[in-house]
Amino acid sequence: MSTQSSAAVISSAIAAARVESYPDSRKPIGSIRFQPIPLSLSYCKSGKISSRICAMAKPNDAETLSPPSSSSVDMMTLSPRVKSLKPSKTMVITDLAATLVQSGVPVIRLAAGEPDFDTPKPVAEAGINAIRDGFTRYTLNAGITELREAICHKLKEENGLSYAPDQILVSNGAKQSLLQAILAVCSPGDEVIIPAPYWVSYTEQARLADATPVIIPTKISDNFLLDPKDLESKLTEKSRLLILCSPSNPTGSVYPKSLLEEIARIVAKHPRLLVLSDEIYEHIIYAPATHTSFASLPEMYERTLTINGFSKAFAMTGWRLGYLAGPKHIVAACSKLQGQVTSGASSIAQKAGVAALGLGKAGGETVAEMVKAYRERRDFLVKSLGAIQGVKISEPQGAFYLFIDFSAYYGAEAEGFGLISDSSSLALYFLDKFQVAMVPGDAFGDDTCIRISYATSLDVLRAAVEKITKALEPLRATVSV
């Protein structure tokens, strides 16, 4: 089963999914080629995929509909910008796993990057009180002054960064902040430098801005950290934005200050180059690792757009609250975009955000207890999965993901399934035959690995390890591991 076919099955399996194929002219980016993903049921018809997954697959137009008449072509035409986007494979697999669970299949879900903890009670109460007090109307586009002042205080106390409230833009989640920042600073033809593995939306958001993603692969032997020499070799006069994520999704890697300082010295040589620093996981970090905000480095304050939010550390994913901090003129440009897209974030969520920042430095004891649990889960997975023959792991220093190299099992034949040739086919094998949902590494720009989210209980993780171990045993006989 090829990357293309296995990805097609995963994409097809969601009943509501209707995905356009990418143009054949898509060009490789760096060393990574993004292949077309046709929507088809042919893989179900081959008999290699289980009936429970195929039962949810929705036929594509070619299999059920006659070609559109010439009079309806214009009506059916989509924007090339939208057609060129890849769907988020994280969301695809998360939705598929949820659909399987709803249909009675006991899937262990390790795909979504969502804390399993409840929103802290003082934060939830602040949201409830906002409703009771009638604080349910539109807010300032940039966010309520109380929250922006609280964010400024947080950035000063925790990150050593001095901002005024007009340098803060509160948005409906960090993802919106990222997109608005990219749209605000990138022009058609600009290059966005993205170390791989990367979060799935970076490349697609760059394309929405008509910019060109330039991928710089990293190595598991280097803990997936960007080599400054590789960065320097990729920079050109078109380089506009470097995206850094520390702690990293999907690897959990944390950039030490010394390495960030090397990167900053390179950035300083390129006057057009800005840095988009995604720090959404900054509080989920395991000692002795420490977090350094890129904007705090010499000469980088005016060159850095810092993205953060409340979803991960404070278990507030559904509240949809994030923010951008940076130079005033760029924040103003992002605010102008937001004013034409969503306007201000939820008034209720903003009041909850104020309460979250009031829990204490780095979230206080409440967040510290969550991080303690994440660390215990990480240690269990690293020990258990690291003991499996052929598996390679870079121990994460933050976030709640393991990015595991299973490539030693590529080329294996699974009875009743077929050839496992890549991360997508292996992820599908785990899901279809052993009911464990994980995200294939090709979604993050590294096809050797699979991402596991350990934002779930130890009991669930123990069951997952048992199933993963059992799934790999029959493959070992067909490959040299």
PDB file of N, CA and C in Angstrom, residues 130-226:
ATOM      1  N   ALA A 130     -19.185  35.409  33.945  1.00  0.00           N
ATOM      2  CA  ALA A 130     -19.327  36.368  32.847  1.00  0.00           C
ATOM      3  C   ALA A 130     -20.717  36.259  32.223  1.00  0.00           C
ATOM      4  N   ILE A 131     -21.196  35.042  32.079  1.00  0.00           N
ATOM      5  CA  ILE A 131     -22.549  34.841  31.543  1.00  0.00           C
ATOM      6  C   ILE A 131     -23.597  35.379  32.505  1.00  0.00           C
ATOM      7  N   ARG A 132     -23.454  35.040  33.779  1.00  0.00           N
ATOM      8  CA  ARG A 132     -24.425  35.484  34.789  1.00  0.00           C
ATOM      9  C   ARG A 132     -24.465  37.003  34.894  1.00  0.00           C
ATOM     10  N   ASP A 133     -23.282  37.640  34.698  1.00  0.00           N
ATOM     11  CA  ASP A 133     -23.196  39.091  34.832  1.00  0.00           C
ATOM     12  C   ASP A 133     -23.573  39.816  33.543  1.00  0.00           C
ATOM     13  N   GLY A 134     -23.952  39.041  32.532  1.00  0.00           N
ATOM     14  CA  GLY A 134     -24.351  39.656  31.277  1.00  0.00           C
ATOM     15  C   GLY A 134     -23.200  40.148  30.422  1.00  0.00           C
ATOM     16  N   PHE A 135     -21.997  39.621  30.695  1.00  0.00           N
ATOM     17  CA  PHE A 135     -20.833  40.032  29.890  1.00  0.00           C
ATOM     18  C   PHE A 135     -20.800  39.180  28.619  1.00  0.00           C
ATOM     19  N   THR A 136     -21.792  39.384  27.776  1.00  0.00           N
ATOM     20  CA  THR A 136     -21.997  38.499  26.622  1.00  0.00           C
ATOM     21  C   THR A 136     -22.100  39.273  25.315  1.00  0.00           C
ATOM     22  N   ARG A 137     -21.596  40.486  25.296  1.00  0.00           N
ATOM     23  CA  ARG A 137     -21.671  41.287  24.068  1.00  0.00           C
ATOM     24  C   ARG A 137     -20.306  41.345  23.395  1.00  0.00           C
ATOM     25  N   TYR A 138     -20.292  41.971  22.208  1.00  0.00           N
ATOM     26  CA  TYR A 138     -19.028  42.157  21.505  1.00  0.00           C
ATOM     27  C   TYR A 138     -18.029  42.899  22.398  1.00  0.00           C
ATOM     28  N   THR A 139     -16.758  42.517  22.238  1.00  0.00           N
ATOM     29  CA  THR A 139     -15.689  43.246  22.929  1.00  0.00           C
ATOM     30  C   THR A 139     -14.906  44.070  21.907  1.00  0.00           C
ATOM     31  N   LEU A 140     -13.920  44.799  22.395  1.00  0.00           N
ATOM     32  CA  LEU A 140     -12.986  45.451  21.492  1.00  0.00           C
ATOM     33  C   LEU A 140     -12.397  44.410  20.553  1.00  0.00           C
ATOM     34  N   ASN A 141     -12.160  44.789  19.322  1.00  0.00           N
ATOM     35  CA  ASN A 141     -11.620  43.849  18.335  1.00  0.00           C
ATOM     36  C   ASN A 141     -10.332  43.196  18.827  1.00  0.00           C
ATOM     37  N   ALA A 142      -9.463  43.967  19.460  1.00  0.00           N
ATOM     38  CA  ALA A 142      -8.163  43.449  19.907  1.00  0.00           C
ATOM     39  C   ALA A 142      -8.239  42.674  21.204  1.00  0.00           C
ATOM     40  N   GLY A 143      -9.399  42.683  21.861  1.00  0.00           N
ATOM     41  CA  GLY A 143      -9.537  42.005  23.140  1.00  0.00           C
ATOM     42  C   GLY A 143      -9.797  42.999  24.254  1.00  0.00           C
ATOM     43  N   ILE A 144     -10.430  42.547  25.323  1.00  0.00           N
ATOM     44  CA  ILE A 144     -10.729  43.449  26.434  1.00  0.00           C
ATOM     45  C   ILE A 144      -9.415  43.946  27.050  1.00  0.00           C
ATOM     46  N   THR A 145      -9.434  45.190  27.509  1.00  0.00           N
ATOM     47  CA  THR A 145      -8.220  45.795  28.067  1.00  0.00           C
ATOM     48  C   THR A 145      -7.698  44.993  29.246  1.00  0.00           C
ATOM     49  N   GLU A 146      -8.605  44.493  30.072  1.00  0.00           N
ATOM     50  CA  GLU A 146      -8.205  43.715  31.253  1.00  0.00           C
ATOM     51  C   GLU A 146      -7.359  42.508  30.861  1.00  0.00           C
ATOM     52  N   LEU A 147      -7.744  41.806  29.818  1.00  0.00           N
ATOM     53  CA  LEU A 147      -6.988  40.626  29.397  1.00  0.00           C
ATOM     54  C   LEU A 147      -5.666  41.019  28.769  1.00  0.00           C
ATOM     55  N   ARG A 148      -5.662  42.035  27.923  1.00  0.00           N
ATOM     56  CA  ARG A 148      -4.402  42.439  27.289  1.00  0.00           C
ATOM     57  C   ARG A 148      -3.405  42.947  28.324  1.00  0.00           C
ATOM     58  N   GLU A 149      -3.892  43.626  29.346  1.00  0.00           N
ATOM     59  CA  GLU A 149      -2.988  44.062  30.412  1.00  0.00           C
ATOM     60  C   GLU A 149      -2.455  42.858  31.192  1.00  0.00           C
ATOM     61  N   ALA A 150      -3.301  41.861  31.407  1.00  0.00           N
ATOM     62  CA  ALA A 150      -2.856  40.642  32.098  1.00  0.00           C
ATOM     63  C   ALA A 150      -1.814  39.894  31.265  1.00  0.00           C
ATOM     64  N   ILE A 151      -1.997  39.873  29.954  1.00  0.00           N
ATOM     65  CA  ILE A 151      -1.015  39.230  29.077  1.00  0.00           C
ATOM     66  C   ILE A 151       0.310  39.989  29.122  1.00  0.00           C
ATOM     67  N   CYS A 152       0.249  41.323  29.112  1.00  0.00           N
ATOM     68  CA  CYS A 152       1.472  42.120  29.218  1.00  0.00           C
ATOM     69  C   CYS A 152       2.216  41.808  30.513  1.00  0.00           C
ATOM     70  N   HIS A 153       1.459  41.701  31.613  1.00  0.00           N
ATOM     71  CA  HIS A 153       2.075  41.376  32.906  1.00  0.00           C
ATOM     72  C   HIS A 153       2.720  39.996  32.854  1.00  0.00           C
ATOM     73  N   LYS A 154       2.019  39.042  32.280  1.00  0.00           N
ATOM     74  CA  LYS A 154       2.557  37.684  32.155  1.00  0.00           C
ATOM     75  C   LYS A 154       3.847  37.664  31.341  1.00  0.00           C
ATOM     76  N   LEU A 155       3.851  38.351  30.203  1.00  0.00           N
ATOM     77  CA  LEU A 155       5.037  38.362  29.338  1.00  0.00           C
ATOM     78  C   LEU A 155       6.225  39.028  30.037  1.00  0.00           C
ATOM     79  N   LYS A 156       5.951  40.051  30.837  1.00  0.00           N
ATOM     80  CA  LYS A 156       7.018  40.724  31.573  1.00  0.00           C
ATOM     81  C   LYS A 156       7.592  39.820  32.655  1.00  0.00           C
ATOM     82  N   GLU A 157       6.703  39.224  33.455  1.00  0.00           N
ATOM     83  CA  GLU A 157       7.134  38.437  34.603  1.00  0.00           C
ATOM     84  C   GLU A 157       7.736  37.091  34.209  1.00  0.00           C
ATOM     85  N   GLU A 158       7.178  36.445  33.206  1.00  0.00           N
ATOM     86  CA  GLU A 158       7.602  35.085  32.860  1.00  0.00           C
ATOM     87  C   GLU A 158       8.586  35.024  31.710  1.00  0.00           C
ATOM     88  N   ASN A 159       8.531  35.994  30.805  1.00  0.00           N
ATOM     89  CA  ASN A 159       9.335  35.909  29.590  1.00  0.00           C
ATOM     90  C   ASN A 159      10.337  37.042  29.427  1.00  0.00           C
ATOM     91  N   GLY A 160      10.309  38.001  30.333  1.00  0.00           N
ATOM     92  CA  GLY A 160      11.236  39.122  30.242  1.00  0.00           C
ATOM     93  C   GLY A 160      10.959  40.042  29.074  1.00  0.00           C
ATOM     94  N   LEU A 161       9.690  40.152  28.676  1.00  0.00           N
ATOM     95  CA  LEU A 161       9.313  40.937  27.505  1.00  0.00           C
ATOM     96  C   LEU A 161       8.373  42.062  27.914  1.00  0.00           C
ATOM     97  N   SER A 162       8.713  43.281  27.508  1.00  0.00           N
ATOM     98  CA  SER A 162       7.889  44.443  27.846  1.00  0.00           C
ATOM     99  C   SER A 162       7.043  44.846  26.645  1.00  0.00           C
ATOM    100  N   TYR A 163       5.725  44.707  26.783  1.00  0.00           N
ATOM    101  CA  TYR A 163       4.787  45.110  25.739  1.00  0.00           C
ATOM    102  C   TYR A 163       3.713  46.005  26.340  1.00  0.00           C
ATOM    103  N   ALA A 164       3.170  46.867  25.500  1.00  0.00           N
ATOM    104  CA  ALA A 164       2.003  47.662  25.862  1.00  0.00           C
ATOM    105  C   ALA A 164       0.761  46.943  25.346  1.00  0.00           C
ATOM    106  N   PRO A 165      -0.418  47.243  25.910  1.00  0.00           N
ATOM    107  CA  PRO A 165      -1.636  46.562  25.449  1.00  0.00           C
ATOM    108  C   PRO A 165      -1.894  46.686  23.959  1.00  0.00           C
ATOM    109  N   ASP A 166      -1.453  47.795  23.320  1.00  0.00           N
ATOM    110  CA  ASP A 166      -1.681  47.925  21.878  1.00  0.00           C
ATOM    111  C   ASP A 166      -0.703  47.100  21.053  1.00  0.00           C
ATOM    112  N   GLN A 167       0.152  46.325  21.718  1.00  0.00           N
ATOM    113  CA  GLN A 167       1.029  45.372  21.036  1.00  0.00           C
ATOM    114  C   GLN A 167       0.531  43.933  21.219  1.00  0.00           C
ATOM    115  N   ILE A 168      -0.664  43.804  21.742  1.00  0.00           N
ATOM    116  CA  ILE A 168      -1.267  42.491  21.988  1.00  0.00           C
ATOM    117  C   ILE A 168      -2.558  42.400  21.188  1.00  0.00           C
ATOM    118  N   LEU A 169      -2.750  41.278  20.500  1.00  0.00           N
ATOM    119  CA  LEU A 169      -4.003  41.010  19.797  1.00  0.00           C
ATOM    120  C   LEU A 169      -4.549  39.669  20.266  1.00  0.00           C
ATOM    121  N   VAL A 170      -5.719  39.691  20.882  1.00  0.00           N
ATOM    122  CA  VAL A 170      -6.373  38.470  21.350  1.00  0.00           C
ATOM    123  C   VAL A 170      -7.248  37.930  20.218  1.00  0.00           C
ATOM    124  N   SER A 171      -7.128  36.637  19.935  1.00  0.00           N
ATOM    125  CA  SER A 171      -7.847  36.022  18.819  1.00  0.00           C
ATOM    126  C   SER A 171      -8.575  34.768  19.271  1.00  0.00           C
ATOM    127  N   ASN A 172      -9.321  34.182  18.333  1.00  0.00           N
ATOM    128  CA  ASN A 172     -10.061  32.946  18.608  1.00  0.00           C
ATOM    129  C   ASN A 172      -9.132  31.742  18.471  1.00  0.00           C
ATOM    130  N   GLY A 173      -8.163  31.644  19.349  1.00  0.00           N
ATOM    131  CA  GLY A 173      -7.206  30.554  19.328  1.00  0.00           C
ATOM    132  C   GLY A 173      -5.880  30.967  18.712  1.00  0.00           C
ATOM    133  N   ALA A 174      -4.809  30.278  19.126  1.00  0.00           N
ATOM    134  CA  ALA A 174      -3.476  30.578  18.611  1.00  0.00           C
ATOM    135  C   ALA A 174      -3.389  30.315  17.111  1.00  0.00           C
ATOM    136  N   LYS A 175      -4.168  29.370  16.601  1.00  0.00           N
ATOM    137  CA  LYS A 175      -4.138  29.072  15.163  1.00  0.00           C
ATOM    138  C   LYS A 175      -4.543  30.299  14.349  1.00  0.00           C
ATOM    139  N   GLN A 176      -5.579  31.013  14.804  1.00  0.00           N
ATOM    140  CA  GLN A 176      -5.975  32.234  14.111  1.00  0.00           C
ATOM    141  C   GLN A 176      -4.875  33.289  14.195  1.00  0.00           C
ATOM    142  N   SER A 177      -4.237  33.396  15.353  1.00  0.00           N
ATOM    143  CA  SER A 177      -3.134  34.352  15.500  1.00  0.00           C
ATOM    144  C   SER A 177      -2.008  34.050  14.529  1.00  0.00           C
ATOM    145  N   LEU A 178      -1.689  32.776  14.374  1.00  0.00           N
ATOM    146  CA  LEU A 178      -0.641  32.364  13.432  1.00  0.00           C
ATOM    147  C   LEU A 178      -0.995  32.756  12.002  1.00  0.00           C
ATOM    148  N   LEU A 179      -2.209  32.425  11.588  1.00  0.00           N
ATOM    149  CA  LEU A 179      -2.614  32.724  10.217  1.00  0.00           C
ATOM    150  C   LEU A 179      -2.590  34.222   9.952  1.00  0.00           C
ATOM    151  N   GLN A 180      -3.107  35.004  10.879  1.00  0.00           N
ATOM    152  CA  GLN A 180      -3.146  36.445  10.671  1.00  0.00           C
ATOM    153  C   GLN A 180      -1.750  37.035  10.608  1.00  0.00           C
ATOM    154  N   ALA A 181      -0.828  36.514  11.401  1.00  0.00           N
ATOM    155  CA  ALA A 181       0.552  36.999  11.361  1.00  0.00           C
ATOM    156  C   ALA A 181       1.188  36.702  10.010  1.00  0.00           C
ATOM    157  N   ILE A 182       0.973  35.486   9.509  1.00  0.00           N
ATOM    158  CA  ILE A 182       1.548  35.103   8.218  1.00  0.00           C
ATOM    159  C   ILE A 182       0.953  35.939   7.096  1.00  0.00           C
ATOM    160  N   LEU A 183      -0.360  36.126   7.114  1.00  0.00           N
ATOM    161  CA  LEU A 183      -1.012  36.931   6.076  1.00  0.00           C
ATOM    162  C   LEU A 183      -0.560  38.391   6.132  1.00  0.00           C
ATOM    163  N   ALA A 184      -0.275  38.880   7.332  1.00  0.00           N
ATOM    164  CA  ALA A 184       0.086  40.290   7.495  1.00  0.00           C
ATOM    165  C   ALA A 184       1.481  40.611   6.986  1.00  0.00           C
ATOM    166  N   VAL A 185       2.405  39.662   7.062  1.00  0.00           N
ATOM    167  CA  VAL A 185       3.806  39.988   6.738  1.00  0.00           C
ATOM    168  C   VAL A 185       4.296  39.369   5.441  1.00  0.00           C
ATOM    169  N   CYS A 186       3.591  38.378   4.893  1.00  0.00           N
ATOM    170  CA  CYS A 186       4.081  37.678   3.703  1.00  0.00           C
ATOM    171  C   CYS A 186       3.390  38.185   2.443  1.00  0.00           C
ATOM    172  N   SER A 187       4.181  38.329   1.379  1.00  0.00           N
ATOM    173  CA  SER A 187       3.671  38.686   0.060  1.00  0.00           C
ATOM    174  C   SER A 187       3.867  37.505  -0.873  1.00  0.00           C
ATOM    175  N   PRO A 188       3.141  37.483  -1.997  1.00  0.00           N
ATOM    176  CA  PRO A 188       3.333  36.394  -2.958  1.00  0.00           C
ATOM    177  C   PRO A 188       4.798  36.270  -3.361  1.00  0.00           C
ATOM    178  N   GLY A 189       5.299  35.047  -3.308  1.00  0.00           N
ATOM    179  CA  GLY A 189       6.686  34.798  -3.668  1.00  0.00           C
ATOM    180  C   GLY A 189       7.649  34.808  -2.505  1.00  0.00           C
ATOM    181  N   ASP A 190       7.221  35.337  -1.336  1.00  0.00           N
ATOM    182  CA  ASP A 190       8.069  35.281  -0.156  1.00  0.00           C
ATOM    183  C   ASP A 190       8.251  33.831   0.286  1.00  0.00           C
ATOM    184  N   GLU A 191       9.327  33.583   0.996  1.00  0.00           N
ATOM    185  CA  GLU A 191       9.612  32.240   1.496  1.00  0.00           C
ATOM    186  C   GLU A 191       9.424  32.189   3.009  1.00  0.00           C
ATOM    187  N   VAL A 192       8.764  31.130   3.444  1.00  0.00           N
ATOM    188  CA  VAL A 192       8.562  30.874   4.871  1.00  0.00           C
ATOM    189  C   VAL A 192       9.398  29.658   5.241  1.00  0.00           C
ATOM    190  N   ILE A 193      10.361  29.848   6.114  1.00  0.00           N
ATOM    191  CA  ILE A 193      11.298  28.787   6.486  1.00  0.00           C
ATOM    192  C   ILE A 193      10.698  27.984   7.634  1.00  0.00           C
ATOM    193  N   ILE A 194      10.570  26.668   7.423  1.00  0.00           N
ATOM    194  CA  ILE A 194       9.890  25.812   8.393  1.00  0.00           C
ATOM    195  C   ILE A 194      10.731  24.562   8.668  1.00  0.00           C
ATOM    196  N   PRO A 195      11.286  24.426   9.866  1.00  0.00           N
ATOM    197  CA  PRO A 195      11.982  23.182  10.202  1.00  0.00           C
ATOM    198  C   PRO A 195      10.989  22.026  10.269  1.00  0.00           C
ATOM    199  N   ALA A 196      11.399  20.875   9.771  1.00  0.00           N
ATOM    200  CA  ALA A 196      10.574  19.667   9.852  1.00  0.00           C
ATOM    201  C   ALA A 196      11.204  18.693  10.844  1.00  0.00           C
ATOM    202  N   PRO A 197      10.398  18.009  11.632  1.00  0.00           N
ATOM    203  CA  PRO A 197       8.936  17.951  11.631  1.00  0.00           C
ATOM    204  C   PRO A 197       8.309  19.268  12.091  1.00  0.00           C
ATOM    205  N   TYR A 198       7.130  19.562  11.530  1.00  0.00           N
ATOM    206  CA  TYR A 198       6.445  20.811  11.810  1.00  0.00           C
ATOM    207  C   TYR A 198       4.978  20.537  12.112  1.00  0.00           C
ATOM    208  N   TRP A 199       4.348  21.507  12.765  1.00  0.00           N
ATOM    209  CA  TRP A 199       2.905  21.404  12.976  1.00  0.00           C
ATOM    210  C   TRP A 199       2.202  21.504  11.631  1.00  0.00           C
ATOM    211  N   VAL A 200       1.140  20.727  11.467  1.00  0.00           N
ATOM    212  CA  VAL A 200       0.553  20.511  10.143  1.00  0.00           C
ATOM    213  C   VAL A 200       0.060  21.772   9.451  1.00  0.00           C
ATOM    214  N   SER A 201      -0.296  22.814  10.212  1.00  0.00           N
ATOM    215  CA  SER A 201      -0.904  23.993   9.585  1.00  0.00           C
ATOM    216  C   SER A 201       0.105  25.026   9.096  1.00  0.00           C
ATOM    217  N   TYR A 202       1.361  24.930   9.507  1.00  0.00           N
ATOM    218  CA  TYR A 202       2.327  25.959   9.098  1.00  0.00           C
ATOM    219  C   TYR A 202       2.445  26.066   7.580  1.00  0.00           C
ATOM    220  N   THR A 203       2.639  24.935   6.927  1.00  0.00           N
ATOM    221  CA  THR A 203       2.837  24.974   5.472  1.00  0.00           C
ATOM    222  C   THR A 203       1.595  25.460   4.751  1.00  0.00           C
ATOM    223  N   GLU A 204       0.438  25.025   5.200  1.00  0.00           N
ATOM    224  CA  GLU A 204      -0.799  25.390   4.516  1.00  0.00           C
ATOM    225  C   GLU A 204      -1.148  26.860   4.742  1.00  0.00           C
ATOM    226  N   GLN A 205      -0.855  27.364   5.911  1.00  0.00           N
ATOM    227  CA  GLN A 205      -1.093  28.782   6.156  1.00  0.00           C
ATOM    228  C   GLN A 205      -0.154  29.642   5.316  1.00  0.00           C
ATOM    229  N   ALA A 206       1.072  29.188   5.119  1.00  0.00           N
ATOM    230  CA  ALA A 206       1.988  29.913   4.239  1.00  0.00           C
ATOM    231  C   ALA A 206       1.436  29.957   2.819  1.00  0.00           C
ATOM    232  N   ARG A 207       0.885  28.842   2.370  1.00  0.00           N
ATOM    233  CA  ARG A 207       0.322  28.799   1.015  1.00  0.00           C
ATOM    234  C   ARG A 207      -0.893  29.722   0.884  1.00  0.00           C
ATOM    235  N   LEU A 208      -1.677  29.846   1.944  1.00  0.00           N
ATOM    236  CA  LEU A 208      -2.807  30.759   1.906  1.00  0.00           C
ATOM    237  C   LEU A 208      -2.357  32.197   1.670  1.00  0.00           C
ATOM    238  N   ALA A 209      -1.145  32.503   2.103  1.00  0.00           N
ATOM    239  CA  ALA A 209      -0.586  33.836   1.893  1.00  0.00           C
ATOM    240  C   ALA A 209       0.146  33.942   0.558  1.00  0.00           C
ATOM    241  N   ASP A 210       0.037  32.895  -0.281  1.00  0.00           N
ATOM    242  CA  ASP A 210       0.757  32.833  -1.556  1.00  0.00           C
ATOM    243  C   ASP A 210       2.266  32.888  -1.360  1.00  0.00           C
ATOM    244  N   ALA A 211       2.713  32.448  -0.188  1.00  0.00           N
ATOM    245  CA  ALA A 211       4.140  32.336   0.086  1.00  0.00           C
ATOM    246  C   ALA A 211       4.584  30.902  -0.170  1.00  0.00           C
ATOM    247  N   THR A 212       5.885  30.699  -0.243  1.00  0.00           N
ATOM    248  CA  THR A 212       6.451  29.383  -0.540  1.00  0.00           C
ATOM    249  C   THR A 212       7.072  28.790   0.719  1.00  0.00           C
ATOM    250  N   PRO A 213       6.544  27.665   1.216  1.00  0.00           N
ATOM    251  CA  PRO A 213       7.193  27.004   2.354  1.00  0.00           C
ATOM    252  C   PRO A 213       8.532  26.405   1.929  1.00  0.00           C
ATOM    253  N   VAL A 214       9.556  26.664   2.702  1.00  0.00           N
ATOM    254  CA  VAL A 214      10.878  26.074   2.483  1.00  0.00           C
ATOM    255  C   VAL A 214      11.166  25.196   3.700  1.00  0.00           C
ATOM    256  N   ILE A 215      11.220  23.894   3.460  1.00  0.00           N
ATOM    257  CA  ILE A 215      11.339  22.934   4.559  1.00  0.00           C
ATOM    258  C   ILE A 215      12.803  22.587   4.823  1.00  0.00           C
ATOM    259  N   ILE A 216      13.184  22.615   6.099  1.00  0.00           N
ATOM    260  CA  ILE A 216      14.529  22.207   6.505  1.00  0.00           C
ATOM    261  C   ILE A 216      14.400  20.976   7.397  1.00  0.00           C
ATOM    262  N   PRO A 217      14.723  19.798   6.889  1.00  0.00           N
ATOM    263  CA  PRO A 217      14.600  18.590   7.704  1.00  0.00           C
ATOM    264  C   PRO A 217      15.565  18.604   8.890  1.00  0.00           C
ATOM    265  N   THR A 218      15.130  18.021   9.993  1.00  0.00           N
ATOM    266  CA  THR A 218      16.004  17.817  11.145  1.00  0.00           C
ATOM    267  C   THR A 218      16.097  16.308  11.411  1.00  0.00           C
ATOM    268  N   LYS A 219      16.989  15.929  12.317  1.00  0.00           N
ATOM    269  CA  LYS A 219      17.250  14.514  12.559  1.00  0.00           C
ATOM    270  C   LYS A 219      16.852  14.115  13.978  1.00  0.00           C
ATOM    271  N   ILE A 220      16.387  12.880  14.103  1.00  0.00           N
ATOM    272  CA  ILE A 220      16.063  12.363  15.424  1.00  0.00           C
ATOM    273  C   ILE A 220      17.314  12.287  16.292  1.00  0.00           C
ATOM    274  N   SER A 221      18.474  12.052  15.665  1.00  0.00           N
ATOM    275  CA  SER A 221      19.742  11.994  16.405  1.00  0.00           C
ATOM    276  C   SER A 221      20.128  13.355  16.973  1.00  0.00           C
ATOM    277  N   ASP A 222      19.566  14.436  16.402  1.00  0.00           N
ATOM    278  CA  ASP A 222      19.785  15.793  16.911  1.00  0.00           C
ATOM    279  C   ASP A 222      18.589  16.279  17.727  1.00  0.00           C
ATOM    280  N   ASN A 223      17.766  15.350  18.182  1.00  0.00           N
ATOM    281  CA  ASN A 223      16.550  15.672  18.927  1.00  0.00           C
ATOM    282  C   ASN A 223      15.615  16.578  18.131  1.00  0.00           C
ATOM    283  N   PHE A 224      15.661  16.445  16.829  1.00  0.00           N
ATOM    284  CA  PHE A 224      14.796  17.208  15.915  1.00  0.00           C
ATOM    285  C   PHE A 224      14.986  18.719  16.066  1.00  0.00           C
ATOM    286  N   LEU A 225      16.175  19.148  16.399  1.00  0.00           N
ATOM    287  CA  LEU A 225      16.464  20.577  16.537  1.00  0.00           C
ATOM    288  C   LEU A 225      17.133  21.095  15.264  1.00  0.00           C
ATOM    289  N   LEU A 226      16.803  22.309  14.894  1.00  0.00           N
ATOM    290  CA  LEU A 226      17.318  22.922  13.678  1.00  0.00           C
ATOM    291  C   LEU A 226      18.817  23.177  13.795  1.00  0.00           C
TER     292      LEU A 226
END
